[in-house]
Structures are given as structure tokens and as C-alpha cells.
Short mmCIF file of C-alpha atoms and ligand atoms in Angstrom, two decimals:
data_model
loop_
_atom_site.label_atom_id
_atom_site.label_comp_id
_atom_site.label_asym_id
_atom_site.label_seq_id
_atom_site.Cartn_x
_atom_site.Cartn_y
_atom_site.Cartn_z
CA MET A 26 142.55 92.62 111.51
CA PRO A 27 141.98 93.27 107.82
CA ALA A 28 144.13 91.07 105.06
CA ASN A 29 147.76 91.84 104.36
CA SER A 30 147.19 92.02 100.55
CA MET A 31 144.34 91.51 97.85
CA ASP A 32 146.27 88.22 97.05
CA GLU A 33 144.85 86.57 100.25
CA LEU A 34 141.67 87.79 99.55
CA VAL A 35 141.70 86.71 95.96
CA SER A 36 143.23 83.43 96.92
CA LEU A 37 140.30 82.69 99.83
CA CYS A 38 137.72 83.54 97.45
CA LYS A 39 138.78 80.97 94.77
CA ARG A 40 139.64 78.45 97.19
CA ARG A 41 136.19 78.59 99.36
CA GLY A 42 133.99 79.48 96.09
CA PHE A 43 133.20 83.17 96.71
CA ILE A 44 134.46 84.59 93.70
CA PHE A 45 135.90 83.25 89.98
CA GLN A 46 136.89 85.07 86.98
CA SER A 47 134.19 84.75 84.31
CA GLY A 48 134.33 82.58 81.82
CA GLU A 49 137.88 81.33 83.42
CA ILE A 50 137.63 78.27 80.99
CA TYR A 51 138.19 80.39 78.04
CA GLY A 52 140.80 83.12 79.33
CA GLY A 53 138.23 85.25 81.16
CA LEU A 54 136.74 88.65 80.40
CA GLN A 55 138.50 91.51 81.84
CA GLY A 56 136.61 93.16 84.71
CA ILE A 57 133.84 90.64 85.12
CA TYR A 58 133.43 87.91 87.60
CA ASP A 59 130.95 85.35 88.57
CA TYR A 60 129.84 84.97 92.47
CA GLY A 61 130.40 80.94 93.54
CA PRO A 62 127.86 79.24 96.31
CA MET A 63 129.94 81.29 99.12
CA GLY A 64 129.66 84.26 97.34
CA VAL A 65 126.08 84.46 95.97
CA GLU A 66 124.83 83.94 100.07
CA LEU A 67 127.45 86.97 101.14
CA LYS A 68 126.23 88.95 98.66
CA LYS A 69 122.54 88.31 99.32
CA ASN A 70 123.06 88.81 102.98
CA ILE A 71 124.77 91.86 102.01
CA LYS A 72 121.98 93.53 99.79
CA ASP A 73 119.27 92.00 102.52
CA SER A 74 121.01 94.04 105.13
CA TRP A 75 120.60 97.07 103.22
CA TRP A 76 117.13 96.52 101.94
CA SER A 77 115.99 96.10 105.69
CA SER A 78 117.91 99.03 107.02
CA MET A 79 116.71 101.36 104.10
CA VAL A 80 113.17 99.77 103.45
CA TYR A 81 111.55 97.63 106.00
CA LYS A 82 112.85 99.24 109.05
CA ARG A 83 111.21 102.94 107.67
CA ASP A 84 107.87 104.16 106.80
CA ASP A 85 109.17 106.68 104.15
CA VAL A 86 110.81 104.74 101.48
CA GLU A 87 109.47 102.11 98.65
CA GLY A 88 111.20 99.56 96.85
CA LEU A 89 111.66 99.47 92.98
CA ASP A 90 113.31 97.01 90.47
CA ALA A 91 113.19 98.48 87.25
CA SER A 92 115.01 97.58 84.24
CA ILE A 93 118.59 97.41 82.83
CA LEU A 94 117.79 97.97 79.40
CA THR A 95 117.43 102.02 79.11
CA ASN A 96 115.54 103.97 76.68
CA PRO A 97 118.43 106.34 75.17
CA LYS A 98 116.22 109.44 75.82
CA VAL A 99 116.58 108.72 79.89
CA LEU A 100 120.27 109.14 79.84
CA LYS A 101 120.23 111.73 77.02
CA TYR A 102 118.31 114.06 79.78
CA SER A 103 120.44 112.99 82.68
CA GLY A 104 123.31 114.33 81.44
CA HIS A 105 124.96 110.69 80.97
CA GLU A 106 125.15 111.19 77.13
CA ASP A 107 127.22 114.44 77.57
CA THR A 108 129.18 113.80 80.47
CA PHE A 109 129.49 110.26 81.33
CA SER A 110 132.83 109.48 80.18
CA ASP A 111 136.54 109.05 81.59
CA PRO A 112 139.87 110.65 79.94
CA LEU A 113 141.42 108.08 77.80
CA VAL A 114 144.80 108.43 76.62
CA ASP A 115 146.95 105.92 74.15
CA CYS A 116 150.79 105.17 74.41
CA LYS A 117 152.26 105.81 71.02
CA ASP A 118 154.73 103.07 72.08
CA CYS A 119 153.11 100.05 73.21
CA ASN A 120 149.31 101.15 72.13
CA GLY A 121 148.23 100.39 75.66
CA ARG A 122 145.22 102.55 76.55
CA PHE A 123 144.46 104.08 79.79
CA ARG A 124 142.68 106.68 82.19
CA SER A 125 144.88 109.85 82.01
CA ASP A 126 143.87 110.77 85.98
CA HIS A 127 145.13 106.98 86.68
CA LEU A 128 148.86 108.04 85.60
CA VAL A 129 151.80 107.98 87.73
CA ASP A 130 153.90 111.06 86.57
CA SER A 131 152.59 111.04 83.04
CA GLU A 132 154.43 107.61 82.15
CA CYS A 133 152.64 104.56 80.30
CA PRO A 134 152.08 102.28 83.30
CA LEU A 135 153.41 99.14 80.73
CA CYS A 136 156.37 100.25 79.15
CA SER A 137 156.95 103.66 81.02
CA SER A 138 156.94 105.81 77.67
CA THR A 139 155.95 109.29 78.29
CA ASN A 140 155.07 109.39 74.40
CA LEU A 141 151.27 109.51 75.01
CA THR A 142 148.17 110.84 73.33
CA ASP A 143 146.28 113.95 74.49
CA PRO A 144 143.39 113.02 76.91
CA ARG A 145 140.11 112.51 75.17
CA PRO A 146 136.54 111.95 76.81
CA PHE A 147 135.51 107.98 76.48
CA ASN A 148 131.94 107.51 77.27
CA LEU A 149 131.52 104.63 79.86
CA MET A 150 127.94 103.47 78.46
CA PHE A 151 127.71 100.18 77.00
CA LYS A 152 125.18 99.96 74.27
CA THR A 153 123.10 97.24 72.73
CA ALA A 154 120.94 96.86 69.63
CA VAL A 155 116.98 95.73 70.27
CA GLY A 156 114.94 93.89 68.09
CA PRO A 157 116.04 92.20 64.97
CA ILE A 158 117.54 94.99 63.04
CA ASP A 159 121.07 96.03 64.19
CA ASP A 160 121.12 99.54 62.20
CA GLY A 161 122.55 101.58 64.65
CA LYS A 162 119.18 103.42 65.48
CA ASN A 163 117.03 100.82 67.33
CA PHE A 164 119.46 100.45 70.64
CA ALA A 165 119.30 100.86 74.12
CA TYR A 166 121.85 101.40 77.20
CA LEU A 167 122.64 99.44 79.74
CA ARG A 168 122.33 101.68 82.64
CA PRO A 169 125.06 103.24 84.18
CA GLU A 170 123.65 103.70 87.05
CA THR A 171 120.32 102.20 89.02
CA ALA A 172 119.00 105.97 89.95
CA GLN A 173 117.86 107.02 86.63
CA GLN A 174 114.72 104.67 86.38
CA ILE A 175 113.87 106.07 90.02
CA PHE A 176 113.35 109.41 88.77
CA THR A 177 111.89 108.18 85.71
CA ASN A 178 109.32 106.23 87.48
CA PHE A 179 108.96 108.97 90.09
CA LYS A 180 105.13 109.75 89.38
CA ASN A 181 104.10 105.81 88.71
CA VAL A 182 105.71 105.55 92.41
CA LEU A 183 104.16 108.29 93.98
CA ASP A 184 100.70 107.71 92.10
CA SER A 185 100.29 104.37 93.53
CA ASN A 186 101.66 104.60 96.95
CA PRO A 187 100.75 108.23 97.73
CA LYS A 188 103.70 109.93 99.94
CA ASN A 189 104.23 113.20 101.57
CA LEU A 190 107.86 114.74 101.34
CA PRO A 191 110.44 113.63 102.57
CA PHE A 192 110.23 110.23 101.36
CA GLY A 193 112.83 107.65 99.30
CA ILE A 194 112.78 105.10 96.57
CA ALA A 195 115.41 102.36 97.22
CA GLN A 196 116.51 99.78 94.45
CA ILE A 197 119.27 97.45 94.25
CA GLY A 198 120.39 96.04 90.92
CA LYS A 199 123.26 95.63 88.26
CA ALA A 200 124.83 98.79 86.73
CA PHE A 201 127.38 98.52 83.71
CA ARG A 202 130.25 100.81 82.60
CA ASN A 203 132.86 100.34 80.31
CA GLU A 204 135.84 101.06 82.35
CA ILE A 205 138.78 101.92 80.55
CA THR A 206 141.02 99.98 83.15
CA PRO A 207 138.91 97.63 85.25
CA ARG A 208 141.21 96.86 88.20
CA ASN A 209 141.90 95.53 91.38
CA PHE A 210 139.89 92.16 91.96
CA ILE A 211 135.88 93.25 92.43
CA PHE A 212 137.12 96.87 93.20
CA ARG A 213 136.42 98.29 89.50
CA VAL A 214 134.87 96.08 87.14
CA ARG A 215 132.50 96.43 84.23
CA GLU A 216 129.54 94.62 85.49
CA PHE A 217 128.28 95.15 89.29
CA GLU A 218 125.34 96.06 91.37
CA GLN A 219 124.69 98.87 93.30
CA MET A 220 122.34 99.86 96.22
CA GLU A 221 120.87 103.31 95.92
CA LEU A 222 118.22 105.38 97.55
CA GLU A 223 117.05 108.48 96.16
CA PHE A 224 115.43 110.41 99.12
CA PHE A 225 113.02 113.39 98.02
CA VAL A 226 113.27 116.16 100.48
CA LYS A 227 112.08 120.26 100.18
CA ASN A 228 114.48 122.74 98.63
CA GLY A 229 115.97 124.15 101.53
CA GLU A 230 115.53 121.00 103.73
CA ASP A 231 118.55 119.25 101.58
CA GLU A 232 121.34 120.14 103.97
CA ARG A 233 119.95 118.90 107.09
CA TRP A 234 118.94 115.41 105.26
CA HIS A 235 122.41 114.99 103.54
CA GLU A 236 123.86 115.22 107.22
CA TYR A 237 121.60 112.87 108.47
CA TRP A 238 121.99 110.28 105.55
CA LEU A 239 125.77 110.62 106.24
CA GLU A 240 125.42 109.42 109.77
CA GLU A 241 122.88 106.74 108.88
CA ARG A 242 125.07 104.96 106.22
CA LEU A 243 128.11 105.39 108.81
CA ASN A 244 126.02 103.49 111.48
CA TRP A 245 125.20 100.79 108.39
CA TRP A 246 128.68 100.00 107.66
CA GLU A 247 129.48 99.69 111.17
CA ASN A 248 126.74 97.17 111.36
CA GLN A 249 128.36 95.16 108.54
CA GLY A 250 131.59 94.97 110.64
CA VAL A 251 133.43 98.26 108.71
CA PRO A 252 133.73 100.65 111.79
CA ARG A 253 133.82 104.31 111.44
CA SER A 254 137.84 104.16 112.16
CA SER A 255 138.28 102.41 108.84
CA ILE A 256 136.43 105.23 107.07
CA GLU A 257 137.47 108.62 105.73
CA ILE A 258 134.85 111.26 105.01
CA LEU A 259 135.81 113.08 101.93
CA ASN A 260 133.87 116.32 101.27
CA VAL A 261 134.55 116.06 97.19
CA PRO A 262 136.19 119.07 95.88
CA ASP A 263 133.92 121.09 93.69
CA ASP A 264 135.95 120.82 90.54
CA GLU A 265 135.67 117.13 90.95
CA LEU A 266 132.05 116.78 91.72
CA SER A 267 129.55 114.92 89.19
CA HIS A 268 127.47 117.21 86.64
CA TYR A 269 124.29 116.70 89.05
CA SER A 270 125.85 117.39 92.36
CA LYS A 271 125.74 120.43 94.77
CA LYS A 272 127.97 118.43 97.52
CA THR A 273 128.94 115.12 97.97
CA TYR A 274 130.71 113.02 100.71
CA ASP A 275 132.42 109.95 99.55
CA LEU A 276 133.20 107.57 102.18
CA MET A 277 136.63 106.72 101.72
CA TYR A 278 137.92 103.22 102.69
CA LYS A 279 141.52 101.55 102.80
CA PHE A 280 141.06 98.62 100.60
CA PRO A 281 144.20 96.21 100.11
CA HIS A 282 145.40 98.32 97.33
CA GLY A 283 144.61 102.07 98.76
CA VAL A 284 142.32 104.41 100.12
CA GLU A 285 139.33 104.80 97.67
CA GLU A 286 135.69 105.36 97.42
CA LEU A 287 133.27 102.77 99.19
CA GLU A 288 130.26 104.78 98.80
CA GLY A 289 129.03 108.37 97.67
CA ILE A 290 126.68 110.29 99.18
CA ALA A 291 125.59 113.29 96.90
CA ASN A 292 122.98 116.02 97.13
CA ARG A 293 121.65 116.14 93.59
CA THR A 294 119.48 118.87 94.10
CA ASP A 295 116.41 119.15 91.87
CA PHE A 296 118.65 118.08 88.60
CA ASP A 297 117.49 114.74 87.94
CA LEU A 298 113.41 115.60 88.30
CA GLY A 299 113.92 118.92 86.75
CA SER A 300 115.93 117.39 83.84
CA HIS A 301 113.05 114.57 82.99
CA SER A 302 110.11 116.64 83.77
CA LYS A 303 107.70 118.32 81.14
CA ASN A 304 106.84 121.72 81.23
CA GLN A 305 109.86 122.96 83.15
CA LYS A 306 109.32 126.38 83.14
CA GLU A 307 106.19 125.96 85.57
CA PHE A 308 108.66 125.22 88.35
CA GLU A 309 111.22 127.28 89.67
CA ILE A 310 114.17 124.83 89.10
CA THR A 311 117.25 125.80 90.59
CA ALA A 312 119.85 123.24 88.58
CA LYS A 313 120.99 123.96 85.13
CA VAL A 314 119.21 121.08 83.39
CA THR A 315 118.63 120.72 79.24
CA ASN A 316 115.34 121.93 77.62
CA ASN A 317 113.00 118.88 77.73
CA LYS A 318 110.63 118.86 75.55
CA GLU A 319 109.92 114.77 75.18
CA SER A 320 108.98 113.84 78.51
CA ASN A 321 105.36 113.50 79.23
CA SER A 322 104.98 113.86 82.82
CA LYS A 323 105.61 116.74 85.71
CA LEU A 324 107.75 115.20 88.00
CA ALA A 325 106.58 117.51 90.95
CA VAL A 326 104.51 117.29 93.90
CA HIS A 327 102.10 119.78 95.45
CA ASN A 328 103.12 122.02 98.21
CA LEU A 329 99.83 122.31 100.19
CA ASP A 330 100.96 125.14 102.47
CA GLU A 331 102.01 127.23 99.53
CA LYS A 332 99.48 125.92 96.94
CA LYS A 333 102.02 125.45 94.14
CA TRP A 334 103.76 122.42 92.26
CA GLU A 335 107.51 122.25 93.24
CA ILE A 336 110.33 119.71 92.20
CA PRO A 337 111.84 118.31 95.25
CA TYR A 338 115.61 117.99 95.73
CA VAL A 339 117.23 114.68 96.15
CA ILE A 340 119.79 113.19 98.61
CA GLU A 341 121.14 109.99 97.20
CA PRO A 342 123.46 107.42 99.04
CA SER A 343 124.75 105.27 96.63
CA ALA A 344 126.89 101.95 97.52
CA GLY A 345 128.38 99.32 95.24
CA VAL A 346 127.78 95.76 96.12
CA GLU A 347 131.24 94.36 95.19
CA ARG A 348 133.10 97.45 97.14
CA ALA A 349 130.92 96.34 100.15
CA PHE A 350 131.73 92.75 99.80
CA LEU A 351 135.35 93.28 99.17
CA ALA A 352 135.37 95.94 102.50
CA ILE A 353 133.35 93.58 104.31
CA LEU A 354 135.63 90.69 103.64
CA ASN A 355 138.71 92.55 104.13
CA GLU A 356 137.71 93.51 107.70
CA ALA A 357 136.51 89.98 108.68
CA TYR A 358 139.96 88.63 107.37
CA ASN A 359 142.26 87.11 110.55
CA GLU A 360 145.00 85.13 110.73
CA GLU A 361 145.48 83.58 114.44
CA ASN A 362 148.52 81.90 115.63
CA LEU A 363 146.88 79.24 117.81
CA PRO A 364 148.58 77.23 121.06
CA ASP A 365 149.35 74.08 119.47
CA GLY A 366 151.73 76.59 116.71
CA LYS A 367 149.41 76.19 113.84
CA THR A 368 147.47 79.03 112.34
CA ARG A 369 144.22 79.38 111.20
CA THR A 370 142.36 81.58 108.99
CA VAL A 371 138.88 82.95 110.31
CA LEU A 372 136.56 85.33 108.80
CA LYS A 373 135.01 87.12 111.55
CA LEU A 374 131.99 88.30 109.68
CA SER A 375 129.12 90.17 111.29
CA LYS A 376 126.53 86.81 111.95
CA HIS A 377 124.03 88.09 109.69
CA LEU A 378 126.39 88.22 106.84
CA ALA A 379 127.83 84.80 107.12
CA PRO A 380 126.96 82.75 104.13
CA ILE A 381 126.35 79.55 106.17
CA SER A 382 124.76 80.12 109.37
CA ALA A 383 124.99 77.04 110.54
CA ALA A 384 127.06 73.69 109.67
CA VAL A 385 125.57 70.36 110.96
CA ILE A 386 128.56 67.86 111.28
CA PRO A 387 128.21 64.08 111.79
CA LEU A 388 131.29 62.36 113.55
CA LYS A 389 131.18 59.53 111.08
CA LYS A 390 130.55 59.97 107.53
CA ASN A 391 129.47 56.38 107.17
CA ASP A 392 127.42 55.98 110.43
CA ASP A 393 123.76 55.69 109.00
CA LYS A 394 122.24 56.61 112.43
CA LEU A 395 124.68 59.74 112.71
CA VAL A 396 123.97 60.68 109.29
CA LYS A 397 120.21 60.60 109.63
CA LEU A 398 120.20 62.54 112.56
CA ALA A 399 122.28 65.16 111.43
CA LYS A 400 120.25 65.40 108.30
CA ASP A 401 117.01 65.66 110.79
CA VAL A 402 118.80 68.65 112.59
CA LYS A 403 119.74 70.24 109.62
CA ASN A 404 116.07 70.05 108.27
CA GLN A 405 115.09 71.17 111.76
CA LEU A 406 116.82 74.26 111.80
CA GLN A 407 116.71 75.42 108.02
CA GLN A 408 112.50 75.30 108.74
CA ALA A 409 113.21 77.96 111.32
CA SER A 410 115.81 80.05 109.19
CA SER A 411 115.78 82.04 106.06
CA ARG A 412 119.73 81.58 105.83
CA ARG A 413 121.58 78.63 104.83
CA ILE A 414 122.16 75.94 107.25
CA ILE A 415 124.65 72.89 105.68
CA LEU A 416 125.07 69.07 106.24
CA GLU A 417 128.86 68.83 106.16
CA ASN A 418 129.55 65.25 105.54
CA THR A 419 133.49 65.12 105.31
CA GLY A 420 133.90 62.72 108.05
CA ASN A 421 136.85 64.75 109.26
CA ILE A 422 135.67 67.22 112.12
CA GLY A 423 138.79 69.19 111.79
CA LYS A 424 139.28 70.11 108.33
CA SER A 425 135.05 70.72 108.77
CA TYR A 426 136.16 73.19 111.36
CA ARG A 427 139.05 74.81 109.41
CA LYS A 428 136.73 75.16 106.23
CA HIS A 429 133.84 76.72 108.23
CA ASP A 430 136.69 78.96 110.01
CA GLU A 431 137.61 80.16 106.45
CA ILE A 432 134.19 80.73 104.97
CA GLY A 433 132.88 82.67 108.49
CA THR A 434 130.20 79.94 109.53
CA PRO A 435 129.60 81.33 113.29
CA ASN A 436 128.17 77.83 114.33
CA CYS A 437 129.36 74.16 113.96
CA ILE A 438 126.92 71.74 115.27
CA THR A 439 128.73 68.34 115.83
CA ILE A 440 126.45 64.98 115.72
CA ASP A 441 128.11 62.03 117.95
CA TYR A 442 127.00 59.01 119.52
CA ASP A 443 125.97 61.02 122.93
CA SER A 444 123.40 62.70 120.30
CA LEU A 445 121.97 59.15 119.61
CA GLU A 446 121.73 58.70 123.22
CA LYS A 447 121.19 61.68 125.33
CA LYS A 448 119.90 64.16 122.34
CA THR A 449 122.61 66.31 122.79
CA VAL A 450 125.25 68.04 120.47
CA THR A 451 128.10 70.05 120.70
CA LEU A 452 128.13 73.55 119.51
CA ARG A 453 131.34 75.22 118.39
CA ASP A 454 131.70 79.18 118.51
CA ARG A 455 133.83 80.41 115.27
CA ASP A 456 135.50 83.05 117.07
CA THR A 457 136.67 81.86 120.28
CA MET A 458 136.80 78.19 119.25
CA ASP A 459 134.78 77.41 122.71
CA GLN A 460 132.69 74.42 122.58
CA LYS A 461 129.63 73.24 124.23
CA THR A 462 127.36 70.61 125.04
CA ILE A 463 123.65 71.64 124.33
CA TYR A 464 120.50 69.59 123.79
CA ILE A 465 119.07 69.07 120.48
CA ASP A 466 116.09 71.21 121.14
CA ASP A 467 117.62 74.12 122.49
CA ILE A 468 120.04 74.59 119.58
CA ASN A 469 118.16 77.65 118.34
CA LYS A 470 118.40 79.40 121.41
CA HIS A 471 122.26 78.91 121.74
CA MET A 472 123.03 79.46 117.94
CA LEU A 473 124.74 82.92 117.18
CA VAL A 474 122.59 84.08 114.48
N1 GAP B 525 124.33 107.12 91.19
C1 GAP B 525 125.29 107.63 91.78
C2 GAP B 525 126.75 106.91 90.98
O1 GAP B 525 126.21 106.02 90.33
P1 GAP B 525 129.07 106.48 91.47
O2 GAP B 525 130.11 107.08 92.70
O3 GAP B 525 129.56 106.60 89.90
O4 GAP B 525 127.66 107.15 91.72
C3 GAP B 525 128.24 104.68 93.58
O5 GAP B 525 128.83 105.34 91.94
C4 GAP B 525 128.85 103.68 93.91
O6 GAP B 525 128.82 102.68 93.02
C5 GAP B 525 130.59 103.80 94.10
O7 GAP B 525 130.71 104.39 95.45
C6 GAP B 525 131.27 102.45 93.96
O8 GAP B 525 130.78 101.49 95.39
C7 GAP B 525 130.02 101.44 92.89
N2 GAP B 525 130.93 101.70 91.61
C8 GAP B 525 130.67 102.80 90.79
N3 GAP B 525 131.56 101.98 89.55
C9 GAP B 525 132.09 101.01 90.16
C10 GAP B 525 132.71 99.67 89.52
N4 GAP B 525 133.40 100.32 88.34
N5 GAP B 525 132.78 98.81 89.92
C11 GAP B 525 132.28 98.27 91.04
N6 GAP B 525 131.62 99.32 91.80
C12 GAP B 525 131.67 100.48 91.33
#
């Protein structure tokens, strides 16, 4: 059962160390968040799950980790310098600034005035000086999407790792947008991470692959605990498509603040490789691209059947890590009434996403023998796991269970006096709260991972 409100999620995130306002002790920085001990694990597990499904489980995708600082020419030919903007209006009465497409009844959301300027385009890219002289000429952009360096590295990847169409290049990394009105917790922020695949296909096979990736992505979300029934597929209307897109499906999710985009799956045609390629006239580029006289590379593949070089089409599933985090957290959030009249908050996260895979809890925090055995068990389990196992030595089993319910730990292992004598432990299941006694040597067989 999803959370009742964003406030419940914000409060849980702060209380249990998932997410903090960045620079909070100095009043924060709008639209920027930091991830705490639990947040960093959940984020990593989401990214690992994406990477595993997009790269490791396939033979037709390679990975990339490109730079954030971007040569302005990349974003000139990609069209971002000219078109990557949102419509900005000022309120003439209170000087507030807003996106005109977010206004309700053309009113200022701060003072309800309708005395607003006409909308004007505001470019969302952050710029920074490069080198010791800040003269406005030597600058780079912080990338607004991870996709562009996949396109500019197309030939490097292909030459070093030859592949035939169709094939893809995947990347996970930071992106930056100077959003006019960052809001709704981590939903719309200025610094975020994207998980993007650029999947290169033959022109003519693009529509089939677009449907294929829509299905693949819905399956992935389902495996992360965001069921199809929670996602609406929006076929983005032509007049709202990005400048590069022939067709885009937006996966729309019911976030606590409303139904909004979780992921976009776009058919970017041959726009990007065509835009960044030299000798464009040698190819039959279908998209409207800017004449490029500065690139030194042909971003094309050799069609052996037709004996010609051609620029592939691109299908792009692009998901934001923060929105994934928020949707997964929202779906996992449960408040349950217990038989003793109390309630518990429990995160029913898919096991592979839980920040802590198992907590090992000694019955008494000052009993050296119990604590030593608990440490040994923790170390033994950690050796066999790539996910985090912790020693939880609070001395209060009830409190420890409550904490681990709230952060979604699927396995709590209690070490008691029987553990010393009979080499058994109690394993508690997060969802059912059932407890069973098992041998220490068998823990791995019984743990939910
Ligand atoms: N390369 C394509 C691209 O960047 P987009 O629809 O602008 O397309 C893709 O962004 C995804 O990135 C979105 O579906 C969303 O999950 C995430 N995203 C975009 N802007 C964001 C922001 N300001 N804050 C958090 N996530 C954002």
C-alpha cells in the first residue's frame, strides 16, 4: 500500500538516514539532496539492478562512464543550446519566478496575482569556467543528460568493441538541470542521476524495437516492486515531443504529489548521430540536423548487405534514479495494524533492493560472548555477500526489529544463549514477522536475498 503523502516519505527518509537536504546546517540549497547511509545503499541497489538487466544479462550492450563536464560543441550540435529551455514568467507584484506551464489559471502561486510577464525561454544548462581564466569564453556545460557522450563516443566504443546492429551503449551518471522550480522532494531536482540506454537499430526496424523496449522496461519496473497497474503509458502528443524525437512513450506513475513521468522511452531516430557526424551529405539522414563542419568523425556503420555506410536510428529508455527511488519507496511503504493494537511502518522493498540485506542482533549488548559470536556471524555472512550486512548491537530486540522494518531489512538474525550452546539463531522474516530457529551453518540457505 503506497504512502498517504509525500510528508510520510520525507519524514522516514530523514529519520532513518535515506535522504537529507544538502547543506542543511546552512539553510540548504534548493533542489539539491544528499543520500545518507541507507539512501546510498538503496540507490546503489537500484543502479546495480538496472545495470545487470541492461548490460550483464545481454550480449548486445556495452557500458560507458563519460565525463560530466561537456564541450559546448557537443551541446550545440545536439540542439540543447538552442532548445533545452523551459518557459519562464515573472510575477510583477511579488517578483516570484515560475514555469508558465506549471501555473494554474495563469495565477502567481505565491500571491495569486495575474500580473505576470509573457513567458520567455530559460535555458536549463549549468555552465562552469574551465581553467584559471574566467573570461566567459573558456567554459564547459554540466551535462543535462548522459546521452550525448554516448553519441560522441559511438565510434570509440564500436572500434574497440566491434558489434553489428542492433546494439546498445548504457550509462549511469549525474545530470544537471537548472530547474526553474525544483519541487516535490527528489522528484524534480537540479542535480540527479540518469540510467540511459542508447540502442542503435536499422532505420525501418526502429518502431519494432521501440515496442520491445517499452515491454522490457515495464518488466524491469515490475521486478523493482512497481507493478504495471501503477504505471500509465502516455504516448506523448506530437506538439510536446522533444526536438529529437519521432515518438516517445512516457511511463507515468502516481507519485504522492500526482501522476508524473517516471521514465521516457524515445525514438530519437538518426538525429543525434546524424547531428554529430562529419560529412553529413554522404548519408541519407532522415532527421533535420544542423550542418556540422566541426566534427572529425563519421558516426555510421557499414551495411554489408547494401554495401553502404549508414547512420543508425536510436531507441532510448531513459530513467531518473531519484524518481525510481521515490516510486520504489512509495510502493514499498506500508503501515500495518498489529494484533496487539500497535502499528508498524514497514518497507516491503524487493529483497535485492533493501539497503541492508541482514542485521545480526545479539540479545544483550554487553555480553562479550554473545557479541563476539554475532560479529563472527556477521563477518561470515558478509564474506559471502556483495550487499551490506550489519551488526545491530542496541541491546533492545524490539527496537531493532522496528528500525529494520522501517528500512526494509528482509532478514533479522538474533543471537541468544542457545546460539552459544546449540549453534542456532532466530531468523525473523520482515514481511510475515514469522520467526524460525535454524543452525548458524544454514543461515545462507534460509536468508531471503
Ligand atoms: N536523454 C533523455 C532525457 O534526458 P528526459 O525526459 O528529459 O529525457 C529522462 O529525462 C528522465 O530523467 C526522466 O524521465 C526523469 O526520470 C529524469 N529527470 C529528468 N529531469 C529531472 C529532474 N529535474 N529531477 C529528477 N529527475 C529528472
